[in-house]
Amino acid sequence: MKFLQKYFLFLIGTALFFSCNKENKTAEAISKVQVDFEVVRFDRLFADASSNDISELKASYPYLFPKQYSDSVWEAKLTDTLQIELEDEVDKAFKSFDEETEGITSLFRHFKYYFPGFYAPKVITVISDVNYNDRVILADSLLLLGLDNYLGREHHFYAGLPNYVSKGLDKAYLTSNIASALAKKVNKYPRNRSFLSRMIYYGKELYLIDKLLPNSEDYQKVGYTREELEWSQINEEQIWRYFVEQELLYSTDSRLDRRFLDPAPFSKFGLELDSESPGRLGRYMGWQIVKAFMNKNPNITPVQLLSLPADDIFKKSNYKPKR
């Protein structure tokens, strides 16, 4: 018996050694990936501009000046009190953008490691009038960041917003929001209309973000608070039992998106625990299924994962919720 115990411990130790060694080699390879991109603090350029500078700014950044607006609109915006206050608050929060640039550089390196054809976009910071639905816009060779959406959940600009929205308006989520935008470019939305396929679609996205941001906290990746992630982990078995007992996995009821996948103040089980739960628990559960699958299939790359059918991932994951 003692021999078997020692042998079992030896096997575990050997597996851990090779796993750590593989991770170290991957991290070393990623650190050598070269990415070249420019960060333009357009929010500051506009804040420091005068009416005489508008023509030059439009020539340099035409995509930031919709043609239906005349120069007089932009000239008026230069002296608008709300615009000036937004610029001042952003300047306080992002006096230096060095830390954020370092995080974005690491993110781009990881993405290019897994997707070698990737070319890093030009990063342009803007004031978006707290347009939180478009806080990150990734379009071809441009990445626009609305920095006024990252001033902290308690900021007075967000006083009228629902709590489930304002909690994510913090710089702690900036890099994970960019990672999500990148992931959406390579992760195709499923044609299969089942709840399970949509869960695993988001699970793939979150697993890819795991790989792109290995040093970030899990709550940041999924857009939760620490407390919400802890609640999800504690109640994972109950959530899964509900999904199975209510026969939701293969349902094509589109209302399940609003209940468990779309941004919301809480998930909608129709139970007393609803008000305690975070929204988007279907995404969280999809993440756990994908992680279980990848743990059992370590030779499958993140790129290969993206092309696998949801049903295959689910069946081969042998997913068992945490107790």
XYZ file of N, CA and C in Angstrom, residues 104-301:
594
model
N -1.300 46.221 -22.467
C -1.750 46.017 -23.845
C -0.660 45.347 -24.672
N 0.591 45.742 -24.436
C 1.722 45.117 -25.144
C 1.772 43.625 -24.859
N 1.645 43.260 -23.583
C 1.648 41.843 -23.206
C 0.480 41.116 -23.851
N -0.686 41.742 -23.855
C -1.867 41.146 -24.482
C -1.628 40.906 -25.966
N -1.101 41.895 -26.662
C -0.839 41.752 -28.098
C 0.196 40.661 -28.364
N 1.203 40.562 -27.509
C 2.216 39.503 -27.671
C 1.564 38.124 -27.571
N 0.721 37.955 -26.564
C 0.048 36.669 -26.391
C -0.844 36.360 -27.589
N -1.559 37.362 -28.065
C -2.464 37.125 -29.190
C -1.677 36.749 -30.441
N -0.567 37.427 -30.673
C 0.235 37.118 -31.869
C 0.901 35.756 -31.746
N 1.206 35.329 -30.529
C 1.794 33.999 -30.333
C 0.807 32.922 -30.803
N -0.457 33.086 -30.439
C -1.468 32.094 -30.820
C -2.004 32.312 -32.229
N -1.956 33.564 -32.695
C -2.455 33.904 -34.039
C -1.363 34.705 -34.755
N -0.382 34.011 -35.342
C 0.809 34.671 -35.900
C 0.527 35.715 -36.969
N -0.609 35.642 -37.636
C -0.932 36.622 -38.668
C -1.435 37.946 -38.125
N -1.507 38.068 -36.833
C -2.049 39.271 -36.198
C -1.091 40.451 -36.326
N -1.651 41.602 -36.696
C -0.894 42.853 -36.697
C -1.528 43.784 -35.675
N -0.728 44.252 -34.741
C -1.253 45.073 -33.655
C -1.835 46.377 -34.194
N -3.017 46.747 -33.753
C -3.642 47.979 -34.244
C -3.070 49.214 -33.550
N -3.275 50.355 -34.167
C -2.952 51.627 -33.517
C -3.981 51.848 -32.407
N -3.503 52.191 -31.217
C -4.381 52.402 -30.072
C -4.621 53.903 -29.913
N -5.879 54.299 -29.931
C -6.235 55.708 -29.829
C -7.194 55.905 -28.659
N -6.801 56.720 -27.695
C -7.648 56.985 -26.541
C -8.519 58.203 -26.818
N -9.793 58.098 -26.459
C -10.742 59.168 -26.751
C -11.646 59.420 -25.550
N -12.397 60.504 -25.626
C -13.506 60.777 -24.715
C -14.781 60.420 -25.473
N -15.607 59.565 -24.895
C -16.764 59.038 -25.630
C -18.101 59.477 -25.053
N -18.095 60.450 -24.161
C -19.329 60.875 -23.481
C -19.967 59.707 -22.735
N -19.093 58.896 -22.109
C -19.515 57.722 -21.324
C -20.441 56.816 -22.150
N -19.993 56.500 -23.345
C -20.715 55.552 -24.200
C -20.201 54.151 -23.860
N -20.669 53.626 -22.720
C -20.101 52.398 -22.171
C -20.361 51.176 -23.044
N -21.391 51.220 -23.886
C -21.641 50.076 -24.767
C -20.566 49.943 -25.844
N -19.881 51.053 -26.146
C -18.807 51.046 -27.144
C -17.514 51.559 -26.525
N -17.225 51.099 -25.323
C -16.019 51.587 -24.633
C -14.746 51.124 -25.336
N -14.833 49.984 -26.036
C -13.708 49.477 -26.839
C -14.236 49.208 -28.243
N -13.619 49.816 -29.235
C -13.994 49.574 -30.627
C -12.746 49.101 -31.373
N -12.795 47.882 -31.876
C -11.692 47.310 -32.654
C -12.140 47.208 -34.096
N -11.533 48.014 -34.947
C -11.909 48.040 -36.357
C -10.657 48.024 -37.212
N -10.408 46.882 -37.848
C -9.242 46.734 -38.719
C -7.951 47.103 -37.988
N -7.329 48.208 -38.396
C -6.028 48.571 -37.827
C -6.131 49.589 -36.707
N -7.350 49.814 -36.189
C -7.555 50.810 -35.139
C -8.225 50.190 -33.918
N -7.763 50.616 -32.749
C -8.393 50.242 -31.492
C -8.698 51.525 -30.733
N -9.989 51.850 -30.601
C -10.405 53.065 -29.923
C -10.823 52.734 -28.498
N -10.264 53.477 -27.546
C -10.559 53.255 -26.128
C -11.197 54.510 -25.543
N -12.432 54.387 -25.084
C -13.097 55.508 -24.426
C -12.724 55.542 -22.954
N -11.707 56.307 -22.616
C -11.167 56.281 -21.253
C -12.135 56.814 -20.207
N -13.127 57.591 -20.631
C -14.106 58.095 -19.666
C -15.038 56.986 -19.174
N -14.857 55.770 -19.678
C -15.623 54.617 -19.201
C -14.842 53.789 -18.181
N -13.738 54.338 -17.685
C -12.884 53.580 -16.767
C -12.436 54.435 -15.576
N -13.336 55.210 -15.025
C -12.977 56.148 -13.950
C -13.259 55.598 -12.557
N -13.805 54.379 -12.471
C -14.118 53.783 -11.172
C -15.608 53.762 -10.920
N -16.116 52.668 -10.377
C -17.554 52.437 -10.273
C -18.288 53.500 -9.461
N -17.573 54.173 -8.537
C -18.221 55.164 -7.676
C -18.153 56.574 -8.264
N -17.585 56.730 -9.437
C -17.418 58.082 -9.993
C -18.774 58.736 -10.225
N -18.842 60.038 -9.981
C -20.132 60.728 -10.064
C -20.700 60.758 -11.483
N -19.868 60.569 -12.494
C -20.379 60.492 -13.864
C -21.315 59.291 -14.052
N -21.148 58.272 -13.223
C -21.903 57.042 -13.379
C -23.068 56.935 -12.387
N -23.371 58.021 -11.716
C -24.365 57.988 -10.631
C -25.725 57.491 -11.094
N -26.134 57.799 -12.307
C -27.457 57.401 -12.777
C -27.501 56.046 -13.454
N -26.372 55.372 -13.531
C -26.317 54.088 -14.241
C -26.671 52.931 -13.317
N -27.229 51.839 -13.863
C -27.475 50.648 -13.046
C -26.166 50.119 -12.469
N -26.234 49.537 -11.292
C -25.028 49.035 -10.638
C -24.314 47.975 -11.473
N -25.084 47.129 -12.170
C -24.440 46.062 -12.945
C -23.622 46.619 -14.113
N -23.917 47.868 -14.507
C -23.122 48.539 -15.538
C -21.936 49.250 -14.914
N -22.187 50.057 -13.883
C -21.132 50.897 -13.305
C -20.012 50.084 -12.666
N -20.319 48.879 -12.193
C -19.276 48.084 -11.536
C -18.148 47.721 -12.501
N -18.443 47.715 -13.813
C -17.410 47.380 -14.797
C -16.701 48.580 -15.369
N -17.069 49.786 -14.909
C -16.466 51.005 -15.453
C -15.264 51.400 -14.599
N -14.272 50.551 -14.646
C -13.065 50.712 -13.832
C -11.864 50.260 -14.662
N -10.742 50.915 -14.440
C -9.552 50.582 -15.247
C -9.084 49.144 -15.030
N -9.538 48.497 -13.957
C -9.174 47.094 -13.726
C -9.681 46.197 -14.846
N -10.705 46.656 -15.583
C -11.318 45.843 -16.634
C -10.880 46.267 -18.031
N -10.041 47.278 -18.146
C -9.698 47.816 -19.458
C -9.032 46.761 -20.350
N -8.000 46.109 -19.849
C -7.274 45.147 -20.674
C -8.128 43.930 -21.001
N -8.942 43.487 -20.057
C -9.808 42.330 -20.336
C -10.883 42.690 -21.352
N -11.342 43.942 -21.369
C -12.287 44.381 -22.401
C -11.649 44.335 -23.785
N -10.371 44.722 -23.860
C -9.657 44.643 -25.142
C -9.482 43.188 -25.557
N -9.125 42.327 -24.590
C -8.959 40.902 -24.883
C -10.264 40.305 -25.411
N -11.387 40.725 -24.844
C -12.689 40.246 -25.305
C -12.943 40.684 -26.746
N -12.591 41.928 -27.066
C -12.770 42.418 -28.434
C -11.919 41.623 -29.422
N -10.688 41.293 -29.034
C -9.820 40.485 -29.888
C -10.386 39.072 -30.063
N -10.860 38.496 -28.954
C -11.392 37.133 -29.001
C -12.588 37.041 -29.930
N -13.424 38.062 -29.920
C -14.611 38.055 -30.777
C -14.248 38.063 -32.263
N -13.053 38.537 -32.597
C -12.625 38.556 -33.996
C -12.307 37.156 -34.520
N -11.979 36.233 -33.631
C -11.556 34.897 -34.069
C -12.515 33.798 -33.627
N -13.454 34.132 -32.755
C -14.399 33.145 -32.220
C -15.758 33.359 -32.881
N -16.126 32.462 -33.785
C -17.358 32.628 -34.561
C -18.591 32.270 -33.737
N -19.625 33.123 -33.865
C -20.869 32.850 -33.153
C -21.519 31.613 -33.778
N -22.046 30.705 -32.951
C -22.539 29.419 -33.473
C -23.840 29.538 -34.262
N -23.961 28.728 -35.273
C -25.226 28.625 -36.008
C -26.233 27.799 -35.222
N -25.720 26.843 -34.486
C -26.580 26.029 -33.622
C -27.245 26.930 -32.585
N -28.563 26.845 -32.450
C -29.306 27.768 -31.610
C -29.515 27.260 -30.190
N -28.907 26.129 -29.838
C -29.121 25.596 -28.494
C -28.441 26.453 -27.436
N -29.009 26.426 -26.248
C -28.437 27.151 -25.109
C -27.017 26.675 -24.840
N -26.791 25.361 -24.941
C -25.463 24.806 -24.706
C -24.443 25.382 -25.685
N -24.796 25.485 -26.961
C -23.836 25.981 -27.957
C -23.468 27.433 -27.677
N -24.430 28.217 -27.204
C -24.134 29.619 -26.894
C -23.327 29.736 -25.603
N -23.609 28.873 -24.637
C -22.801 28.832 -23.423
C -21.338 28.552 -23.761
N -21.127 27.560 -24.603
C -19.763 27.158 -24.926
C -19.094 28.177 -25.833
N -19.864 28.888 -26.651
C -19.294 30.003 -27.423
C -18.636 31.006 -26.477
N -19.354 31.405 -25.438
C -18.783 32.346 -24.471
C -17.691 31.685 -23.637
N -17.844 30.379 -23.402
C -16.793 29.656 -22.687
C -15.482 29.652 -23.449
N -15.557 29.495 -24.778
C -14.349 29.568 -25.611
C -13.710 30.948 -25.507
N -14.556 31.981 -25.575
C -14.031 33.345 -25.476
C -13.297 33.550 -24.161
N -13.894 33.105 -23.062
C -13.279 33.293 -21.746
C -12.019 32.447 -21.586
N -12.021 31.246 -22.184
C -10.811 30.427 -22.120
C -9.675 31.087 -22.900
N -10.014 31.667 -24.049
C -8.994 32.368 -24.824
C -8.460 33.564 -24.036
N -9.345 34.283 -23.351
C -8.902 35.402 -22.517
C -7.986 34.897 -21.406
N -8.275 33.696 -20.872
C -7.361 33.061 -19.908
C -5.941 33.012 -20.457
N -5.837 32.595 -21.711
C -4.522 32.435 -22.337
C -3.888 33.779 -22.672
N -4.716 34.760 -23.017
C -4.192 36.069 -23.394
C -3.777 36.897 -22.184
N -4.431 36.648 -21.043
C -4.164 37.426 -19.825
C -3.887 36.486 -18.656
N -2.792 35.735 -18.721
C -2.534 34.726 -17.689
C -2.301 35.308 -16.304
N -1.962 36.585 -16.223
C -1.673 37.185 -14.922
C -2.836 38.006 -14.369
N -3.942 38.040 -15.100
C -5.110 38.778 -14.626
C -5.964 37.903 -13.719
N -6.767 38.539 -12.889
C -7.674 37.822 -12.003
C -8.864 37.296 -12.805
N -9.400 36.154 -12.387
C -10.537 35.564 -13.094
C -11.749 36.482 -13.078
N -11.971 37.207 -11.998
C -13.153 38.076 -11.941
C -13.076 39.175 -12.996
N -11.857 39.638 -13.310
C -11.692 40.654 -14.347
C -12.023 40.087 -15.722
N -11.622 38.858 -15.959
C -11.830 38.244 -17.269
C -13.316 38.098 -17.591
N -14.105 37.724 -16.597
C -15.521 37.473 -16.821
C -16.369 38.718 -16.561
N -15.741 39.791 -16.086
C -16.467 41.033 -15.856
C -17.294 41.033 -14.589
N -16.884 40.228 -13.609
C -17.550 40.178 -12.315
C -16.766 40.992 -11.288
N -17.358 41.158 -10.118
C -16.593 41.593 -8.955
C -16.027 40.332 -8.299
N -15.127 40.520 -7.357
C -14.589 39.349 -6.640
C -15.711 38.574 -5.956
N -16.660 39.319 -5.365
C -17.759 38.691 -4.634
C -18.671 37.895 -5.574
N -18.901 38.419 -6.758
C -19.753 37.716 -7.728
C -19.094 36.433 -8.210
N -17.788 36.480 -8.444
C -17.088 35.267 -8.868
C -17.135 34.224 -7.752
N -16.944 34.656 -6.516
C -16.994 33.727 -5.383
C -18.381 33.105 -5.265
N -19.426 33.900 -5.450
C -20.793 33.378 -5.396
C -20.981 32.305 -6.477
N -20.484 32.574 -7.661
C -20.622 31.622 -8.776
C -19.909 30.313 -8.470
N -18.733 30.407 -7.885
C -17.967 29.204 -7.557
C -18.660 28.387 -6.468
N -19.184 29.067 -5.453
C -19.853 28.380 -4.345
C -21.127 27.682 -4.822
N -21.830 28.316 -5.752
C -23.134 27.808 -6.196
C -23.082 27.068 -7.530
N -21.894 26.730 -7.984
C -21.748 26.108 -9.303
C -22.552 24.823 -9.437
N -22.547 23.988 -8.409
C -23.277 22.722 -8.473
C -24.786 22.972 -8.581
N -25.302 23.938 -7.829
C -26.738 24.229 -7.864
C -27.152 24.805 -9.223
N -26.304 25.652 -9.766
C -26.597 26.234 -11.086
C -26.686 25.130 -12.130
N -25.691 24.249 -12.110
C -25.660 23.169 -13.092
C -26.847 22.232 -12.931
N -27.211 21.901 -11.694
C -28.357 21.029 -11.456
C -29.631 21.663 -12.020
N -29.756 22.975 -11.853
C -30.932 23.668 -12.384
C -30.978 23.564 -13.908
N -29.852 23.817 -14.565
C -29.803 23.750 -16.029
C -30.195 22.355 -16.532
N -29.688 21.327 -15.842
C -29.952 19.946 -16.262
C -31.399 19.553 -15.968
N -31.864 19.816 -14.744
C -33.215 19.401 -14.352
C -34.300 20.120 -15.143
N -34.039 21.366 -15.522
C -35.006 22.125 -16.313
C -34.855 21.870 -17.813
N -33.931 20.969 -18.176
C -33.700 20.573 -19.571
C -33.425 21.782 -20.470
N -32.526 22.627 -19.994
C -32.217 23.854 -20.723
C -31.105 23.684 -21.755
N -30.237 22.696 -21.574
C -29.014 22.625 -22.377
C -29.283 22.600 -23.877
N -30.284 21.866 -24.311
C -30.544 21.748 -25.741
C -31.782 22.541 -26.170
N -32.236 23.392 -25.268
C -33.366 24.262 -25.605
C -32.911 25.350 -26.573
N -33.810 25.722 -27.493
C -33.515 26.815 -28.427
C -34.349 28.056 -28.102
N -34.851 28.124 -26.904
C -35.642 29.272 -26.449
C -34.731 30.502 -26.347
N -34.970 31.506 -27.169
C -34.117 32.699 -27.192
C -34.190 33.495 -25.891
N -35.227 33.274 -25.099
C -35.342 33.989 -23.823
C -34.252 33.588 -22.834
N -33.629 32.448 -23.067
C -32.543 32.012 -22.188
C -31.341 32.959 -22.283
N -31.182 33.607 -23.433
C -30.100 34.591 -23.567
C -30.283 35.708 -22.553
N -31.495 36.252 -22.480
C -31.761 37.346 -21.547
C -31.651 36.878 -20.099
N -31.981 35.629 -19.861
C -31.963 35.114 -18.485
C -30.553 34.808 -17.983
N -29.691 34.282 -18.895
C -28.418 33.751 -18.407
C -27.172 34.155 -19.197
N -27.320 34.859 -20.310
C -26.149 35.167 -21.136
C -25.910 36.664 -21.326
N -26.966 37.431 -21.431
C -26.822 38.863 -21.690
C -26.508 39.631 -20.403
N -25.832 40.786 -20.532
C -25.585 41.616 -19.343
C -26.893 41.943 -18.635
N -26.911 41.763 -17.324
C -28.121 41.971 -16.532
C -27.731 42.107 -15.065
N -28.609 42.681 -14.243
C -28.274 42.828 -12.820
C -28.157 41.498 -12.101
N -28.898 40.477 -12.573
C -28.804 39.148 -11.972
C -29.305 38.122 -12.975
N -29.027 36.848 -12.715
C -29.528 35.774 -13.566
C -30.936 35.409 -13.112
N -31.750 34.880 -14.031
C -33.180 34.722 -13.772
C -33.565 33.239 -13.735
N -33.438 32.661 -12.533
C -33.847 31.281 -12.316
C -35.329 31.190 -11.949
N -35.886 32.307 -11.487
C -37.236 32.270 -10.953
C -37.246 31.709 -9.548
N -36.128 31.884 -8.825
C -35.977 31.379 -7.460
C -35.597 32.519 -6.522
N -35.612 32.241 -5.230
C -35.270 33.267 -4.244
C -33.836 33.755 -4.396
N -32.964 32.880 -4.890
C -31.548 33.249 -4.988
C -31.253 34.214 -6.132
N -32.258 34.517 -6.972
C -32.031 35.381 -8.133
C -31.336 36.684 -7.754
N -31.847 37.366 -6.738
C -31.320 38.686 -6.390
C -29.889 38.624 -5.873
N -29.451 37.444 -5.439
C -28.077 37.282 -4.951
C -27.108 36.983 -6.087
N -27.638 36.490 -7.184
C -26.772 35.989 -8.261
C -26.275 37.103 -9.161
N -25.101 36.927 -9.770
C -24.663 37.856 -10.824
C -25.321 37.497 -12.145
N -25.321 38.415 -13.087
C -25.830 38.120 -14.419
C -24.850 37.252 -15.196
N -25.292 36.782 -16.358
C -24.437 36.078 -17.316
C -23.840 34.776 -16.766
N -24.593 34.091 -15.893
C -24.054 32.854 -15.324
C -23.908 31.759 -16.378
N -24.656 31.857 -17.473
C -24.470 30.890 -18.555
C -23.077 30.976 -19.153
N -22.541 32.187 -19.238
C -21.174 32.353 -19.741
C -20.171 31.713 -18.775
N -20.389 31.968 -17.493
C -19.490 31.397 -16.485
C -19.496 29.872 -16.576
N -20.683 29.278 -16.712
C -20.758 27.822 -16.771
C -20.128 27.283 -18.060
N -20.312 28.003 -19.165
C -19.651 27.602 -20.400
C -18.144 27.598 -20.254
N -17.634 28.564 -19.530
C -16.197 28.676 -19.248
C -15.716 27.440 -18.491
N -16.490 26.999 -17.503
C -16.076 25.844 -16.703
C -16.075 24.570 -17.546
N -17.044 24.453 -18.453
C -17.093 23.280 -19.329
C -15.879 23.250 -20.250
N -15.558 24.392 -20.842
C -14.414 24.464 -21.761
C -13.114 24.191 -21.012
N -12.980 24.737 -19.807
C -11.767 24.469 -19.023
C -11.634 22.982 -18.694
N -12.766 22.339 -18.357
C -12.727 20.902 -18.065
C -12.292 20.117 -19.301
N -12.793 20.520 -20.466
C -12.411 19.856 -21.719
C -10.921 20.025 -21.999
N -10.415 21.243 -21.861
C -9.005 21.494 -22.171
C -8.076 20.839 -21.160
N -8.509 20.710 -19.932
C -7.695 20.005 -18.931
C -7.547 18.535 -19.291
N -8.559 17.978 -19.936
C -8.509 16.571 -20.335
C -7.860 16.397 -21.715
N -7.696 17.480 -22.440
C -7.119 17.413 -23.791
C -6.022 18.481 -23.939
N -4.937 18.359 -23.189
C -3.907 19.405 -23.153
C -3.168 19.612 -24.469
N -3.275 18.672 -25.388
C -2.567 18.819 -26.658
C -3.352 19.639 -27.687
N -4.605 19.924 -27.377
C -5.408 20.766 -28.264
C -5.044 22.225 -28.009
N -4.748 22.957 -29.057
C -4.361 24.357 -28.917
C -5.612 25.237 -28.811
